[in-house]
mmCIF file of C-alpha atoms in Angstrom:
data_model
loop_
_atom_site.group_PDB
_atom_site.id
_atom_site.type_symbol
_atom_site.label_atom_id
_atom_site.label_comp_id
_atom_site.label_asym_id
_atom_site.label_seq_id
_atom_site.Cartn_x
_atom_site.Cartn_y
_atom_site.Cartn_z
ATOM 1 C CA UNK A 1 130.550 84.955 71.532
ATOM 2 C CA UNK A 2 128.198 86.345 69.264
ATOM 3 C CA UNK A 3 125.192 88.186 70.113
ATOM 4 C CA UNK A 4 121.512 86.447 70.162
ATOM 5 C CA UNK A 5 119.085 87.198 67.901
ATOM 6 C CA UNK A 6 115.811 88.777 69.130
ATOM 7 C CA UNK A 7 114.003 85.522 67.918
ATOM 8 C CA UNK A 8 116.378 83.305 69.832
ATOM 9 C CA UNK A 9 115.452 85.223 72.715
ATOM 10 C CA UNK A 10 112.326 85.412 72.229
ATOM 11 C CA UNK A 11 111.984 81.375 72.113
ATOM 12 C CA UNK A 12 114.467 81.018 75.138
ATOM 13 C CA UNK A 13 111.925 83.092 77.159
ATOM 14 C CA UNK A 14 108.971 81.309 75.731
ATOM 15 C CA UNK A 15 111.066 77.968 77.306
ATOM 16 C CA UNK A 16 111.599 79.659 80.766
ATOM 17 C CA UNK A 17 107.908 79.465 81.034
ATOM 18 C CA UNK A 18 106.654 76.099 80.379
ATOM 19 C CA UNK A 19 109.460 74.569 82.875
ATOM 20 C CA UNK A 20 112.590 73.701 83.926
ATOM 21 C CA UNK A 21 115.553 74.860 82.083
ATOM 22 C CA UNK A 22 119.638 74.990 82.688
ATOM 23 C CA UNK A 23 121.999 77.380 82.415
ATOM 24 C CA UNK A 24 126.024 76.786 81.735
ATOM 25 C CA UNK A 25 127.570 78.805 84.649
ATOM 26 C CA UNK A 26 131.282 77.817 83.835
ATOM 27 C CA UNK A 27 132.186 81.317 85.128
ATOM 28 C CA UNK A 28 131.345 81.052 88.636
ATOM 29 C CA UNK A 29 134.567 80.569 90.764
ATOM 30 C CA UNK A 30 135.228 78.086 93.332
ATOM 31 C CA UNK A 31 137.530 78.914 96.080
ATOM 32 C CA UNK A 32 138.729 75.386 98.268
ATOM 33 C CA UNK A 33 139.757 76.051 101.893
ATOM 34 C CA UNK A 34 141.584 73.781 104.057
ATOM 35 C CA UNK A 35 141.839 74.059 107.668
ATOM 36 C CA UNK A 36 140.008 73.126 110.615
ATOM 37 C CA UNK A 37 138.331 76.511 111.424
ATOM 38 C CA UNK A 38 136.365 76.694 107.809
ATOM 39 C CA UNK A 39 133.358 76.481 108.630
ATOM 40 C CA UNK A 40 133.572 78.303 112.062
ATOM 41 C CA UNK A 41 135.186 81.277 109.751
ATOM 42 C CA UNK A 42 132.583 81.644 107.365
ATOM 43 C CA UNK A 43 129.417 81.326 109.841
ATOM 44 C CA UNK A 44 131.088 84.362 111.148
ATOM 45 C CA UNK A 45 131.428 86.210 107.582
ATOM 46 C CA UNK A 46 127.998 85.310 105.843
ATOM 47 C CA UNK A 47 124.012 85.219 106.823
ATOM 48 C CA UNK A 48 123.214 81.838 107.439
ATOM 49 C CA UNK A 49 124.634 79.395 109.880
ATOM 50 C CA UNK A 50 127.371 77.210 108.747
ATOM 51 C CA UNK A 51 128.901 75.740 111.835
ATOM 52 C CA UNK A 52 126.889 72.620 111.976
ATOM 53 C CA UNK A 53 126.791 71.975 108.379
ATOM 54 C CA UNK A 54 128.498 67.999 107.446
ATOM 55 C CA UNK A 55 129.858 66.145 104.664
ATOM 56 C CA UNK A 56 127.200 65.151 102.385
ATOM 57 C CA UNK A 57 125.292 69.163 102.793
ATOM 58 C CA UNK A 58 125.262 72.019 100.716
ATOM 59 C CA UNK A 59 123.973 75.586 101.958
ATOM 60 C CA UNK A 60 123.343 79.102 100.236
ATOM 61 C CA UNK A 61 124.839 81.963 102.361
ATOM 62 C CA UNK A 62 125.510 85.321 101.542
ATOM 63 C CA UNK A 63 128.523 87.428 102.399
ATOM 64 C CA UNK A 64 128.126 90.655 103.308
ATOM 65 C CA UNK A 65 130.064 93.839 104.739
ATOM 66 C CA UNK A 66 130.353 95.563 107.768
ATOM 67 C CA UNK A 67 127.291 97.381 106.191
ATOM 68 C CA UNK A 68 125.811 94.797 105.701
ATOM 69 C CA UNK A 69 125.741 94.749 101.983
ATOM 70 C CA UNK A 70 126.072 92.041 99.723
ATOM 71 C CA UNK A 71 129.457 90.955 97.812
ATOM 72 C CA UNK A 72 128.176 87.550 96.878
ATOM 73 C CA UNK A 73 125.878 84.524 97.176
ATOM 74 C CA UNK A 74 127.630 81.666 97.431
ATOM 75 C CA UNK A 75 127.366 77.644 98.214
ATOM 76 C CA UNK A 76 128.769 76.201 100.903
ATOM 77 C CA UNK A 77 130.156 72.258 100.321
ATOM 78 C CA UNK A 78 131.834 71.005 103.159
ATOM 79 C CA UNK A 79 134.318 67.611 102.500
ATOM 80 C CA UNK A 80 136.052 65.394 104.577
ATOM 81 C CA UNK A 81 139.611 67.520 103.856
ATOM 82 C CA UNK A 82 138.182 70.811 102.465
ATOM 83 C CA UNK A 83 135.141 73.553 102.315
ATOM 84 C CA UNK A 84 134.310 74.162 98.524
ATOM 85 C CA UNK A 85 132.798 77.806 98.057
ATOM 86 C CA UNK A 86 130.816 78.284 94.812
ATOM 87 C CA UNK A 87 130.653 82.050 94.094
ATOM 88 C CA UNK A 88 128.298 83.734 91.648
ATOM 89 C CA UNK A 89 130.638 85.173 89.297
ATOM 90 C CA UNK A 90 134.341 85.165 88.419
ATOM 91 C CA UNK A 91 134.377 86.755 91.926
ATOM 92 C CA UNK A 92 136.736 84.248 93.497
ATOM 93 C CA UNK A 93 139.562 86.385 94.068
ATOM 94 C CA UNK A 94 137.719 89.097 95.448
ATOM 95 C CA UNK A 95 136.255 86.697 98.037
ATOM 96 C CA UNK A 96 139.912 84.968 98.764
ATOM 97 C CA UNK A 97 140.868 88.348 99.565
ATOM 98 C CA UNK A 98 138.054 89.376 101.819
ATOM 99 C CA UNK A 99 138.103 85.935 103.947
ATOM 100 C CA UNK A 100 142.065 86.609 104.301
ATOM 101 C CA UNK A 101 141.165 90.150 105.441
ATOM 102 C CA UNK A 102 139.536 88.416 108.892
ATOM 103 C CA UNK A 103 141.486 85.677 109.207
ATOM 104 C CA UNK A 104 143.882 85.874 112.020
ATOM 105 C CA UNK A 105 144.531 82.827 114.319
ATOM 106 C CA UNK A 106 141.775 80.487 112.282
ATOM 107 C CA UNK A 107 143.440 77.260 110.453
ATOM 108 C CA UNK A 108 142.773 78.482 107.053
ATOM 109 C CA UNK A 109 144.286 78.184 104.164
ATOM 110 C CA UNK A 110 142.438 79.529 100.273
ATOM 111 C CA UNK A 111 142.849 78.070 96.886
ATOM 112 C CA UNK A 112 141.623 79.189 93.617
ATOM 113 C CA UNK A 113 140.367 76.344 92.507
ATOM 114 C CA UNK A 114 137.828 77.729 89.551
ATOM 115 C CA UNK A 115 140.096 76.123 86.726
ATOM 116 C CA UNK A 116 139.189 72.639 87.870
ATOM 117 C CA UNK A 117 135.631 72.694 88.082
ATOM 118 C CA UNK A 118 132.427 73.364 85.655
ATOM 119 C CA UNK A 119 129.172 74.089 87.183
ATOM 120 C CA UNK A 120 125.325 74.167 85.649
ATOM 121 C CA UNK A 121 122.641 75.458 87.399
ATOM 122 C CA UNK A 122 119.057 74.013 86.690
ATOM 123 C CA UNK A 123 115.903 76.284 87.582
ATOM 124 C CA UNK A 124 112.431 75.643 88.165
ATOM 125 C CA UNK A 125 113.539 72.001 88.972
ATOM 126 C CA UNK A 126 109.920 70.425 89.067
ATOM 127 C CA UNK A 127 108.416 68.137 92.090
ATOM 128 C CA UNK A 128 109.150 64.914 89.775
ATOM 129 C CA UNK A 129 112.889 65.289 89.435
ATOM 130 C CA UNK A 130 115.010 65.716 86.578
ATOM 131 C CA UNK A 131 115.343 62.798 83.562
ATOM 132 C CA UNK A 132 118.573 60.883 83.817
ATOM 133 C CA UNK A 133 119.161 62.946 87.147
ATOM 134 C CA UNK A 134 119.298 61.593 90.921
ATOM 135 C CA UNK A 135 118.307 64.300 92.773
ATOM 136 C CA UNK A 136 119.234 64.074 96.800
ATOM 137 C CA UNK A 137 117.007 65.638 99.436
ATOM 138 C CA UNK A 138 117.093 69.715 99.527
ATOM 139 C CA UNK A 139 120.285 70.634 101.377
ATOM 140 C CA UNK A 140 121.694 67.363 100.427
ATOM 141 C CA UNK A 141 125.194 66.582 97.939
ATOM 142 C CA UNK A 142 125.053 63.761 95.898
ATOM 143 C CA UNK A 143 128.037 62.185 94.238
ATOM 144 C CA UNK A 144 126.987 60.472 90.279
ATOM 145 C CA UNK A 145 128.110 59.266 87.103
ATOM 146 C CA UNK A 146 126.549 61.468 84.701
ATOM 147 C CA UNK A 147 127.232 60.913 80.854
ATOM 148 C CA UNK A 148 129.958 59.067 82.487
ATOM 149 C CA UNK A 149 131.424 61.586 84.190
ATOM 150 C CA UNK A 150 131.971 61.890 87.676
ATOM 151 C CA UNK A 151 129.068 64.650 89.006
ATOM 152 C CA UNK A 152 128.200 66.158 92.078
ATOM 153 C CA UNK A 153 124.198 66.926 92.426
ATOM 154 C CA UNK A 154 124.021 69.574 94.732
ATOM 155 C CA UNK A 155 120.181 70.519 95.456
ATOM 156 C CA UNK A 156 119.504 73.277 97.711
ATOM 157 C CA UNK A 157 117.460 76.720 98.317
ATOM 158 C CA UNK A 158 118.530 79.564 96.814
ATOM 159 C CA UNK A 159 117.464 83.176 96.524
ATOM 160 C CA UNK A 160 118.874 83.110 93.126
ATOM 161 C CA UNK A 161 116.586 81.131 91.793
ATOM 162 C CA UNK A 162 118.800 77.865 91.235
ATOM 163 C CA UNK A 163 117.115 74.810 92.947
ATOM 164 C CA UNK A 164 119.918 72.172 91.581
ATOM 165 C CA UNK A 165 123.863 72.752 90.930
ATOM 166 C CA UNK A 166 125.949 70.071 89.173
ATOM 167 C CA UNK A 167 129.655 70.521 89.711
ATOM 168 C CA UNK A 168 132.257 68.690 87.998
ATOM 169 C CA UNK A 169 135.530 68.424 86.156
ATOM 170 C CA UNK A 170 136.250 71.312 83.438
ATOM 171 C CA UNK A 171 137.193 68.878 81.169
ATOM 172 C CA UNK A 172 134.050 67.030 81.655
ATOM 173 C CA UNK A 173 131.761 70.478 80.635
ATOM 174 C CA UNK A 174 131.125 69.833 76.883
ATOM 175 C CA UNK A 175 129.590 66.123 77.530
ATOM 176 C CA UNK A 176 127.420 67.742 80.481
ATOM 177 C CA UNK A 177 126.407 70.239 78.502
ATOM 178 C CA UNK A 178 125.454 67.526 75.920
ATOM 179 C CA UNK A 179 123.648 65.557 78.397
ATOM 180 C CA UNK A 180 121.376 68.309 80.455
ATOM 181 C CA UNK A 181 120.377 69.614 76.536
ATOM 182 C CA UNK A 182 120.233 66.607 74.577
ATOM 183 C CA UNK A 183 119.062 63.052 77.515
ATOM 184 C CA UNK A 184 117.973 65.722 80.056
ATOM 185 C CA UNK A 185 115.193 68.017 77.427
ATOM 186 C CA UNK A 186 115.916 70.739 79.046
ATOM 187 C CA UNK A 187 116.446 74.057 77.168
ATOM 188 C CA UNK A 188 119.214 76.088 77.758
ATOM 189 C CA UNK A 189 119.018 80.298 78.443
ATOM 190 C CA UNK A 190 121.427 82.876 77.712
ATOM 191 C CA UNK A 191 122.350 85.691 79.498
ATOM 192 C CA UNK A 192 119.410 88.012 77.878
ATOM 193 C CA UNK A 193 116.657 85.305 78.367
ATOM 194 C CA UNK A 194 118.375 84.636 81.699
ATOM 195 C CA UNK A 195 117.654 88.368 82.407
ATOM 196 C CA UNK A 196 114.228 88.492 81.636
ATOM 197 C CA UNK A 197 112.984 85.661 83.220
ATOM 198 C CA UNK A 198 114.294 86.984 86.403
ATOM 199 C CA UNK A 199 112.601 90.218 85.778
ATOM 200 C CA UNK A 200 109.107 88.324 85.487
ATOM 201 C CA UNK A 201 109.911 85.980 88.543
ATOM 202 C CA UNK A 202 111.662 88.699 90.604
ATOM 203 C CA UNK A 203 114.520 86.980 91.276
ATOM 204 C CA UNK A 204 117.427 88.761 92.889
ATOM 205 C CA UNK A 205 121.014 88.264 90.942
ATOM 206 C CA UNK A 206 124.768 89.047 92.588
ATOM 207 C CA UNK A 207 125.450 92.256 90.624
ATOM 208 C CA UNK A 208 122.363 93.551 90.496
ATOM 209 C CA UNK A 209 119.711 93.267 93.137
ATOM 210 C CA UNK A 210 122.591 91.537 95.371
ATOM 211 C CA UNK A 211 125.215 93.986 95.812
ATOM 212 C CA UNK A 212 127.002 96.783 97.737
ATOM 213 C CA UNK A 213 124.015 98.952 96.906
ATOM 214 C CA UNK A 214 121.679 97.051 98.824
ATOM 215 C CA UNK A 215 121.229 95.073 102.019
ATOM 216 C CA UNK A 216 119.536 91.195 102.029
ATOM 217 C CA UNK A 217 116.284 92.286 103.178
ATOM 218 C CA UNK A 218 115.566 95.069 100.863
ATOM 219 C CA UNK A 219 116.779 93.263 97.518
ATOM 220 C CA UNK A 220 114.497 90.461 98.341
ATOM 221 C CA UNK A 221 116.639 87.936 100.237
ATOM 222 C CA UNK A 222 115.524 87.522 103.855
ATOM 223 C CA UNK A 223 115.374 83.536 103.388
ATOM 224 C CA UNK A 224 118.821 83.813 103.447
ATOM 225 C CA UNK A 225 119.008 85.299 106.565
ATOM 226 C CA UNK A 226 119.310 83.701 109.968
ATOM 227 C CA UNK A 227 118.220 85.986 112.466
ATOM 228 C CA UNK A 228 119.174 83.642 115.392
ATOM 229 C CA UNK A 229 122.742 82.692 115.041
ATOM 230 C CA UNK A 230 124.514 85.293 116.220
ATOM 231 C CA UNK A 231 126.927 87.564 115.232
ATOM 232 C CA UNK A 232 128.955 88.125 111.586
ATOM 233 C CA UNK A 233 130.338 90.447 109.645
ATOM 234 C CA UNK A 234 127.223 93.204 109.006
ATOM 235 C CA UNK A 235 124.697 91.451 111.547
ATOM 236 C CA UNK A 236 124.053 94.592 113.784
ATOM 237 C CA UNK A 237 122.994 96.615 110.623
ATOM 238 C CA UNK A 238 120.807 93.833 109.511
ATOM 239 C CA UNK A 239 119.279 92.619 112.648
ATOM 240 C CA UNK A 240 118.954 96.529 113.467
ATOM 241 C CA UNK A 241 116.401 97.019 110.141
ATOM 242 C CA UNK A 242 114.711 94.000 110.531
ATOM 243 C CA UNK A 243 113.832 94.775 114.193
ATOM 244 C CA UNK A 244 112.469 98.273 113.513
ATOM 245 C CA UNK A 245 111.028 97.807 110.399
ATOM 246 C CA UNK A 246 113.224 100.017 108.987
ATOM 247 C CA UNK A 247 113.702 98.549 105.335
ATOM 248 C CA UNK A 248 112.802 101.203 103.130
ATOM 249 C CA UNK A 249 112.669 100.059 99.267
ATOM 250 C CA UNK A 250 111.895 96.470 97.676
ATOM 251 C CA UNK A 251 112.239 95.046 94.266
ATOM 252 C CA UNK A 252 109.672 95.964 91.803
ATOM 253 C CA UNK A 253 109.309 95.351 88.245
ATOM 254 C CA UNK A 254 109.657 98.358 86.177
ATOM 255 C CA UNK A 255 108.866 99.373 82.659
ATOM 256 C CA UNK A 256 110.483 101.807 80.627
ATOM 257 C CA UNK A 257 106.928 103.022 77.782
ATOM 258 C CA UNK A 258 108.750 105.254 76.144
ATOM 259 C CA UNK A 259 112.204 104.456 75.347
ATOM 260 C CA UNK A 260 115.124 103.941 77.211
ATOM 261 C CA UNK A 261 119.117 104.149 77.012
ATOM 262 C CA UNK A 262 120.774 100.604 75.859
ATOM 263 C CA UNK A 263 123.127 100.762 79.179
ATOM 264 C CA UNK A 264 122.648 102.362 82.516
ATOM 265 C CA UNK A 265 125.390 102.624 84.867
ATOM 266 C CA UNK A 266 124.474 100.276 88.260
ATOM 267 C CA UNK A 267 122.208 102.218 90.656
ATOM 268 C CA UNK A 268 121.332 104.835 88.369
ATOM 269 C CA UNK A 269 118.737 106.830 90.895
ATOM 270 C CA UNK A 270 115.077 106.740 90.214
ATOM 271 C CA UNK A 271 113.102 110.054 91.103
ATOM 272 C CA UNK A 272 109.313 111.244 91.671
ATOM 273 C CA UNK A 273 108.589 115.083 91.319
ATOM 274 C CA UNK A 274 112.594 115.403 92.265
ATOM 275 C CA UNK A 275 112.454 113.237 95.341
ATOM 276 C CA UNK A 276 114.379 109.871 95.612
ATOM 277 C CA UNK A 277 112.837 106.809 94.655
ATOM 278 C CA UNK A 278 115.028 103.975 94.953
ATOM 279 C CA UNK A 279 117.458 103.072 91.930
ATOM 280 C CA UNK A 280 117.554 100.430 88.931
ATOM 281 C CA UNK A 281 119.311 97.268 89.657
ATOM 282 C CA UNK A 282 118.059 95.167 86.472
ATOM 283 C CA UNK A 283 117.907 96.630 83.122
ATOM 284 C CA UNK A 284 117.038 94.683 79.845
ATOM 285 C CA UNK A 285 115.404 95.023 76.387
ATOM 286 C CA UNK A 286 112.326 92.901 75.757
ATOM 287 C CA UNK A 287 112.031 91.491 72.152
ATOM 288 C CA UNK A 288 108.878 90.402 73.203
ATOM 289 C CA UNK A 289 107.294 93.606 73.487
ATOM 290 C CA UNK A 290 109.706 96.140 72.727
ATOM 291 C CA UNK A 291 110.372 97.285 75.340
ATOM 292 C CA UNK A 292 113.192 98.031 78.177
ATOM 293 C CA UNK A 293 112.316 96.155 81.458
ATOM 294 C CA UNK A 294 113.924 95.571 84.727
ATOM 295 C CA UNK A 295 113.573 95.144 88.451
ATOM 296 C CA UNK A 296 114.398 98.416 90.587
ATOM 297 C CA UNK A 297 114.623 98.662 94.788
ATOM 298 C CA UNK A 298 112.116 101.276 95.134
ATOM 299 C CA UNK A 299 111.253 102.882 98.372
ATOM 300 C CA UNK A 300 107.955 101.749 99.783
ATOM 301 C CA UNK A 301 106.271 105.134 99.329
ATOM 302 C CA UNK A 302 106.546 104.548 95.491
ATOM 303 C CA UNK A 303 106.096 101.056 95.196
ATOM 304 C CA UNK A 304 102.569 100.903 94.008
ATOM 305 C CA UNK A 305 101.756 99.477 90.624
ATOM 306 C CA UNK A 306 101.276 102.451 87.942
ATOM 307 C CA UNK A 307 103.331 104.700 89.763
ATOM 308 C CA UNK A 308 105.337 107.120 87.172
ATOM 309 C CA UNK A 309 108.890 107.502 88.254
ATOM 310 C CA UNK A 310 111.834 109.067 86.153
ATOM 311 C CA UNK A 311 115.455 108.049 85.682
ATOM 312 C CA UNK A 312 118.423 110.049 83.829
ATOM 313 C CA UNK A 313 121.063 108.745 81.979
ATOM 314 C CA UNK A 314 123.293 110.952 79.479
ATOM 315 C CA UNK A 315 121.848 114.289 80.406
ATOM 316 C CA UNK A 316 118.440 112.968 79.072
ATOM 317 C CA UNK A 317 115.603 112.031 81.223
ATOM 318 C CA UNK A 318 113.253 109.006 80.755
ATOM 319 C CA UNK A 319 110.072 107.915 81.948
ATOM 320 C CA UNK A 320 109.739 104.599 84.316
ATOM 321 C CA UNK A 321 106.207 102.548 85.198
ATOM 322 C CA UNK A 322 106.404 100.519 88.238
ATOM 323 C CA UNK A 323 104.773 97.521 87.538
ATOM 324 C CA UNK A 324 103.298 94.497 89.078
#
């Protein structure tokens, strides 16, 4: 795929702010399990509580690790004869191997089931709906014919900014594609506009804000949490944080004035007169002012707006604005 030019950037950001737009997320996995204890299973693996979800729902949950960090966000889709999970990434494997790790008596069995599906994401879905779109109530699945193709409209809350997910047959992609673009109006973002409009909204992303640096409630998750259903994998070092106040950084926007390395490796530490200040999590050049940008988890104590904070990468050191 060839790189985007600054311009087409430039005009895919311009997009992200005057409404809703897609994005093709054929790379997300989707892992199918079959067995009675599904749902059971996974309230006891992610944040939010699964157990009573039905045919016909949809839920975001996050999984997360005995310390209580995040491996992925993920959508929950129960059926009448199997649980679809629709991972962030190309992260299905991973996640088939972790759910295998703690299953023991349960009736489960995982598939990889990525090569049969496509899935879109739209964002900023606005109060009036979608054109050529039925959207069902939040937390709702809906089964369509879109561009005569068999589509299901999943419309839920998510963290990650998504508000509607459309999953369907690979071989169907190209005429959704088509349709969300071309009937729909909507414009579509890459993964560098994609980037900076998360940056402006603050928007956490698996890989980044979501990961095994961070907990939920630092990177700027806590919706996804349910602090009243009990125990899961990671809940005592969660709950434990939450109860005493104890979460120490949140995402901030950060600037980089006066130059800045094309790649940083993830969690590259950020420092103030030699004392920790949290660590990058999102870093990305802005045609639009010239600029490197990003979003950090910076410890409260240096989380005010202006504050100069400094970051090294390749034995050089750089200078980092927090911003609004």
């Amino acid at each position: 795929m060839h790189a985007e030019s600054d311009s087409d950037v430039i005009q895919q950001a311009e997009a992200s702010t005057a409404g809703a737009f897609f994005r093709d997320e054929r790379t997300r996995g989707v892992v199918r399990i079959v067995g009675g204890d599904a749902l059971d299973l996974l309230n006891r693996l992610t944040t939010a509580k699964l157990d009573d979800l039905v045919p016909g729902q949809v839920r975001e949950t996050l999984v997360t690790t005995e310390k209580g960090r995040v491996m992925d966000a993920v959508l929950v889709l129960p059926g009448e004869s199997a649980v679809l999970l629709l991972t962030s990434g190309e992260t299905a494997e991973t996640l088939i191997a972790w759910l295998d790790k703690y299953t023991i008596m349960e009736d489960c069995r995982y598939t990889d089931a990525g090569a049969e599906h496509t899935q879109f994401s739209v964002y900023k879905v606005p109060e009036g709906g979608i054109d050529g779109i039925p959207l069902p109530e939040a937390g709702a699945a809906g089964e369509h014919r879109i561009a005569d193709a068999p589509v299901r409209v999943l419309r839920h809350d998510s963290v990650t900014g998504a508000g509607v997910r459309l999953l369907c047959d690979a071989a169907d992609a190209e005429s959704i594609a088509a349709f969300l673009a071309e009937d729909c109006r909507l414009p579509h973002l890459g993964d560098h506009a994609f980037a900076l409009w998360r940056v402006d909204a603050l928007v956490p992303a698996v890989g980044h804000e979501l990961s095994e640096h961070a907990n939920p409630l630092e990177s700027g998750s806590t919706a996804s949490v349910d602090f009243e259903k009990g125990c899961y994998i990671g809940q005592e070092v969660i709950a434990r944080l939450d109860s005493y106040d104890k979460v120490q950084r949140k995402p901030c926007r950060i600037t980089w004035p006066d130059g800045a390395p094309e790649n940083l490796l993830p969690a590259t530490t950020l420092t103030a007169e030699r004392r920790n200040a949290g660590f990058v999590t999102t870093h990305v050049y802005d045609p639009r002012s010239g600029m490197y940008r990003g979003i950090g988890l910076i410890r409260n104590a240096f989380a005010d707006a202006g504050t100069g904070l400094t970051c090294e990468a390749e034995g050089t050191e750089y200078r980092v604005l927090v911003g609004e």
